Short mmCIF file of C-alpha atoms and ligand atoms in Angstrom, two decimals:
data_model
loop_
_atom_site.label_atom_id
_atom_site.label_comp_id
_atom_site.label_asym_id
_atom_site.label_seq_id
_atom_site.Cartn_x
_atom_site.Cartn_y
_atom_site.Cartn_z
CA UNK A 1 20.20 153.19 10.08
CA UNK A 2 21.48 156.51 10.79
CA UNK A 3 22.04 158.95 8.05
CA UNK A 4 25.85 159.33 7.38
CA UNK A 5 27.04 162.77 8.43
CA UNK A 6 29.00 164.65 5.99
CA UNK A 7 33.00 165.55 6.30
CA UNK A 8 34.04 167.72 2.83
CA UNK A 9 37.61 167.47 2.12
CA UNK A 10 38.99 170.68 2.00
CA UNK A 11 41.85 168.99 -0.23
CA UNK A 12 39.72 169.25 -3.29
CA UNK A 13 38.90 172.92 -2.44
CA UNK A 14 40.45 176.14 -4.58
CA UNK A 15 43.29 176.54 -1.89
CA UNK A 16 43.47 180.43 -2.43
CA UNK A 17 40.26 180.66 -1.15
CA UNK A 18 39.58 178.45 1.49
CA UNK A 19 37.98 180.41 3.53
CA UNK A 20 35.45 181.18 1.05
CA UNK A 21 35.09 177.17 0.27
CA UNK A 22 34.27 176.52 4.26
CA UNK A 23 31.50 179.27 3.98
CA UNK A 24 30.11 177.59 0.27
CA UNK A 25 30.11 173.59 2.10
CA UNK A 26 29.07 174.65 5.38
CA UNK A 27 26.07 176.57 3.33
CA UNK A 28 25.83 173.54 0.91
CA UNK A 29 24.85 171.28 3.79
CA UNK A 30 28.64 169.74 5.34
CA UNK A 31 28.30 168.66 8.86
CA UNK A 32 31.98 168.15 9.78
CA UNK A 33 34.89 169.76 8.09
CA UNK A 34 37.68 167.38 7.18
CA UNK A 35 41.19 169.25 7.09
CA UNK A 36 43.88 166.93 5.20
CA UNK A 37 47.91 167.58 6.48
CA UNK A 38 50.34 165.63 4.89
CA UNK A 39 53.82 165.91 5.69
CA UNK A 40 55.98 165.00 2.70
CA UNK A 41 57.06 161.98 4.51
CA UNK A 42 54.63 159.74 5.80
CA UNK A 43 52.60 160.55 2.63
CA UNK A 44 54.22 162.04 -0.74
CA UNK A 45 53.05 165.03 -0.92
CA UNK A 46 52.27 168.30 1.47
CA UNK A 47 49.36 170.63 2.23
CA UNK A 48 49.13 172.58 5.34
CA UNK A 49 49.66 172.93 9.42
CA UNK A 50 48.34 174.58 12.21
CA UNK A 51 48.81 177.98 11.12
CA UNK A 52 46.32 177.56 8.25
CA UNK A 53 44.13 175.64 10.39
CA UNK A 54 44.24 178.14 12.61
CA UNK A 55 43.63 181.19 10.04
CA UNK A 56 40.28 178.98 8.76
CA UNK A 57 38.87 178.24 12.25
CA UNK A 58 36.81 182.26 12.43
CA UNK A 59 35.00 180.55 9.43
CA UNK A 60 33.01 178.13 10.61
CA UNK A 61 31.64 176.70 13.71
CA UNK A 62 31.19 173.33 12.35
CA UNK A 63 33.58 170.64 13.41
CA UNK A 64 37.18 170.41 12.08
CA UNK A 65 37.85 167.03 11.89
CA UNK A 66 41.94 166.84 11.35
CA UNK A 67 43.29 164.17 9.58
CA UNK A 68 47.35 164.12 10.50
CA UNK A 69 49.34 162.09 7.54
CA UNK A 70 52.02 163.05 9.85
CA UNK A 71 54.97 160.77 11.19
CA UNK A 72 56.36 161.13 13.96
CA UNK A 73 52.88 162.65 15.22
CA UNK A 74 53.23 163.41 18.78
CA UNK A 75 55.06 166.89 18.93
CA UNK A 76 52.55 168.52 16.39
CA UNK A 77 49.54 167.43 18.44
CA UNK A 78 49.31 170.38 20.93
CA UNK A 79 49.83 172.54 17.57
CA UNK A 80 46.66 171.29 16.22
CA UNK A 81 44.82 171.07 19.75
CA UNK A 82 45.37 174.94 19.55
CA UNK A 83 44.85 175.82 16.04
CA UNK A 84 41.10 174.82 16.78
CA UNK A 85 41.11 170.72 15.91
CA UNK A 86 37.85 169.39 17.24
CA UNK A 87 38.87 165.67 16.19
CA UNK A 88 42.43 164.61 15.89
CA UNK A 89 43.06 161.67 14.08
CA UNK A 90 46.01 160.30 13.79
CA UNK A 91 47.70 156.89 12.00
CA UNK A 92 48.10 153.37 13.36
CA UNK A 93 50.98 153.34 11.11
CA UNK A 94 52.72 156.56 11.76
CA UNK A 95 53.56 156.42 15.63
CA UNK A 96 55.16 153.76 17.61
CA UNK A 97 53.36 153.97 20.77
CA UNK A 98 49.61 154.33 19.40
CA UNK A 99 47.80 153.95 23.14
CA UNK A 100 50.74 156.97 24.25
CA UNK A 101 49.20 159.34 21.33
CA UNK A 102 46.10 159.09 21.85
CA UNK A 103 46.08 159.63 25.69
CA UNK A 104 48.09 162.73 24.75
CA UNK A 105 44.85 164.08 22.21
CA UNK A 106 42.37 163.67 24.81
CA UNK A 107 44.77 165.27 27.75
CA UNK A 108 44.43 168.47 25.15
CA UNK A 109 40.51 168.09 25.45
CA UNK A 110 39.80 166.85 21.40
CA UNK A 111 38.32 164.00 19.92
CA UNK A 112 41.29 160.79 19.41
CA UNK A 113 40.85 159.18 16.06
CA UNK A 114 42.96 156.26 14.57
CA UNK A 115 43.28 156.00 11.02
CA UNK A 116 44.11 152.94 9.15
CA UNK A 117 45.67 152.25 5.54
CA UNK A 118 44.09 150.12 3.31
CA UNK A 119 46.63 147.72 3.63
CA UNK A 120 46.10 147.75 8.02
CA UNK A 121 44.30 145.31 9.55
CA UNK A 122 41.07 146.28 12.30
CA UNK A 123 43.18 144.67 14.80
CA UNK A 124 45.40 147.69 15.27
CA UNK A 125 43.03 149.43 17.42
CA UNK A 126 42.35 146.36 19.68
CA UNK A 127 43.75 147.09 22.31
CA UNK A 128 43.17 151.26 22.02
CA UNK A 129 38.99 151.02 22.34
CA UNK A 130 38.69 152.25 25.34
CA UNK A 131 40.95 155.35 23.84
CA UNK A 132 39.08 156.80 21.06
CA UNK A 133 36.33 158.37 19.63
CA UNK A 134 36.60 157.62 16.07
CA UNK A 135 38.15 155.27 13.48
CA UNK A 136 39.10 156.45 10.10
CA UNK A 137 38.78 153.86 7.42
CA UNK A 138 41.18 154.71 4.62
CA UNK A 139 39.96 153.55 1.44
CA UNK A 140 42.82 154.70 -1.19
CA UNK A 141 46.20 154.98 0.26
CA UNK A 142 46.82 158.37 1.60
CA UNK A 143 48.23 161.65 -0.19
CA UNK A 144 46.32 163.07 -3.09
CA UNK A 145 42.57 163.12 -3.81
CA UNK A 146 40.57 161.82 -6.88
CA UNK A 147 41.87 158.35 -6.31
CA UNK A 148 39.63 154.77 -6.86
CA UNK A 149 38.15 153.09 -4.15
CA UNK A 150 39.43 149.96 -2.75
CA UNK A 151 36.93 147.92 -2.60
CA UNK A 152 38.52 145.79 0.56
CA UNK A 153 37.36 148.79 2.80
CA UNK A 154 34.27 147.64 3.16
CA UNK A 155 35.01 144.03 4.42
CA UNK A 156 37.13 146.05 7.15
CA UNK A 157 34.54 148.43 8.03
CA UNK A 158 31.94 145.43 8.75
CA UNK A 159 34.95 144.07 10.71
CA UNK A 160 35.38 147.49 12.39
CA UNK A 161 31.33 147.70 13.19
CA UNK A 162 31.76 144.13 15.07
CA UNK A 163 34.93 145.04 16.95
CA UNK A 164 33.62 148.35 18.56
CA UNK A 165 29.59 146.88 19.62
CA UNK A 166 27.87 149.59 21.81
CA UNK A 167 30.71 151.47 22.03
CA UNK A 168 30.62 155.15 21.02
CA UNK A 169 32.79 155.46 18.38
CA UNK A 170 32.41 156.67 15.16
CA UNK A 171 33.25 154.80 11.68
CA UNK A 172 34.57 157.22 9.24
CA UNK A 173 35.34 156.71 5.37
CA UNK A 174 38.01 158.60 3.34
CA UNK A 175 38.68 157.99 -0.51
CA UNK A 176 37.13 157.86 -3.07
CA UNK A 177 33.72 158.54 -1.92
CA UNK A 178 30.85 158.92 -4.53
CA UNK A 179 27.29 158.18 -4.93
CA UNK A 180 28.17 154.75 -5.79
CA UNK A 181 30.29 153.68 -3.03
CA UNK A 182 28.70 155.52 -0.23
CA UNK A 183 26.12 153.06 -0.01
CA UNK A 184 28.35 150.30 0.06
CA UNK A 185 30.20 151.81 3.05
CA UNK A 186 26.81 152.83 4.89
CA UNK A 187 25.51 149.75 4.31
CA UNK A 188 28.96 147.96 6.40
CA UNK A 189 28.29 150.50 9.45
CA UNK A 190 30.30 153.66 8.34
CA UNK A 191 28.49 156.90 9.84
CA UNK A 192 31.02 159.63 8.29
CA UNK A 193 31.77 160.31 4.79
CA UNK A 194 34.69 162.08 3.34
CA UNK A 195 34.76 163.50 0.45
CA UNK A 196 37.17 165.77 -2.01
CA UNK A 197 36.62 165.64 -4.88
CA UNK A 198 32.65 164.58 -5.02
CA UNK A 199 31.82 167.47 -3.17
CA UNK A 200 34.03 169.95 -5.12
CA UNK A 201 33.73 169.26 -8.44
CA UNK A 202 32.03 171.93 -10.33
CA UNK A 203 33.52 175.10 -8.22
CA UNK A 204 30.61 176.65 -7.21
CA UNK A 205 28.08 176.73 -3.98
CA UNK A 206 25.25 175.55 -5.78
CA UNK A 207 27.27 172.48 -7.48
CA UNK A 208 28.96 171.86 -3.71
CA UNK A 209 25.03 171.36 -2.40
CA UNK A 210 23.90 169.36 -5.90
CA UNK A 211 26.82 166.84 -4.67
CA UNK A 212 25.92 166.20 -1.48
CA UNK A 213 22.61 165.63 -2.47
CA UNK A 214 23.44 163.28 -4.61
CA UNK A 215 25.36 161.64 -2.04
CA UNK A 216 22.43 161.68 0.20
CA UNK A 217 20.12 160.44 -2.03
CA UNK A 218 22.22 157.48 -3.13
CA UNK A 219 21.54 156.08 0.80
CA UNK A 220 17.98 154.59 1.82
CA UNK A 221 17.33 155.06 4.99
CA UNK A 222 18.30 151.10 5.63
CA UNK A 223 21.49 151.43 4.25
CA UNK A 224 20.84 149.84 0.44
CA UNK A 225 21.55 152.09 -2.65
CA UNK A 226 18.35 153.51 -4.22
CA UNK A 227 20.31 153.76 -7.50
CA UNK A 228 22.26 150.72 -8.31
CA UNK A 229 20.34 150.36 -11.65
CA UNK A 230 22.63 153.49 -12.99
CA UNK A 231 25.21 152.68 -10.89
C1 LIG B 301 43.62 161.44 0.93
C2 LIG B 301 42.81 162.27 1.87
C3 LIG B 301 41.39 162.37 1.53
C4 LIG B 301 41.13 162.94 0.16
C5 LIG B 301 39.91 162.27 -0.38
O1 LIG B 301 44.89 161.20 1.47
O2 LIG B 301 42.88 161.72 3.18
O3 LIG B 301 40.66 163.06 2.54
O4 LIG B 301 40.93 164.32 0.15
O5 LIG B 301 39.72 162.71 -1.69
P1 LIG B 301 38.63 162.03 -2.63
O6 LIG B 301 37.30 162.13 -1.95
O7 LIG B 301 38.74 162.81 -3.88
O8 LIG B 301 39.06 160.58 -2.79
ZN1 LIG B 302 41.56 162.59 4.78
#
């Protein structure tokens, strides 16, 4: 088994300074960048938009993997295709014609992702396979950080690993991730992590690279926790 890359969510990052955060994770070992926008309406609450986006992207190099809690979706995605968005993933739930968004991210030249609430079944990207590049497992219901895991998200994710085979498509994991869960997700065929608040807790670049370690280290190479006794 692969190890998981690693997608901090800049949610749980000291928002006046989120430039600075990108440089601390990126140093502290993140692999992908996950940027959170939530629009007030398909989610209850609000962050940010492509300006912001745009403003970060001379921080990094590292991917910016976009995660729209937007509804309707489909006029804001050549925003975000310009702002720098390497991945745009968008919800099952939050657009009416999912196969018609998703043609439109990769006509822009980005990455198509579907995400799906916990409460969405793996069926909703059925007939969208052949459309995207990543799935986006939600595993507390979207809009705020710090939240409890749902443990169903893991039944869905070994569901998920069935449903897409060979294909190339990547199994993300958002909510709640910690040292004890992200070997419960590995373990079902997730590849990418997101986390806020397990990655940001503590405020500093040294505490941002102790928690991904830990992360890290809570995943044997096979996928089985190497510390469920203090789990
Ligand atoms: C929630 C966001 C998540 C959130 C995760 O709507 O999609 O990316 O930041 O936060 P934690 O890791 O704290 O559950
Ligand atoms: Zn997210």
């Amino acid at each position: 088994m692969m190890r998981p890359i690693i997608a901090p969510s800049l949610l749980s990052a000291d928002f006046s300074r989120l430039g600075e955060e990108i440089e601390a994770v990126e140093r502290a070992g993140a692999q992908w960048l996950h940027l959170d926008v939530m629009d007030g309406h398909f989610v209850p609450n609000l962050t940010f938009g492509p300006p912001v986006i745009k403003a970060l992207r001379r921080w990094s190099q590292l991917p910016f993997d976009c995660h729209l809690m937007i509804e309707p979706c489909d006029a804001f995605i050549p925003a975000f295709a310009e702002a720098g968005a390497d991945i745009i993933t968008i919800h099952a739930e939050a657009t009416p014609h999912l196969d018609r968004s998703l043609q439109l991210i990769r006509s822009l030249g980005k990455k198509a992702g579907v995400a799906l609430n916990p409460s969405t079944p793996e069926s909703a990207i059925g007939y969208v396979l052949d459309r995207i590049d990543l799935v986006l497992v939600m595993s507390v219901n979207p809009g705020f950080g710090g939240q409890s895991f749902i443990p169903s998200a893991v039944d869905k994710i070994g569901r998920l690993h069935a449903l897409i085979g060979e294909r190339p498509i990547d199994i993300e994991v958002d909510g709640g991730i910690t040292a004890e869960t992200a070997p419960l997700v590995c373990a079902a065929g997730a590849n990418v992590l997101v986390a806020g608040s397990a990655i940001f807790r503590g405020g500093t670049g040294e505490a941002y690279g102790e928690n991904i370690a830990t992360i890290r280290e809570s995943i044997a190479v096979d996928g089985t926790s190497v510390n469920r006794a203090v789990a």
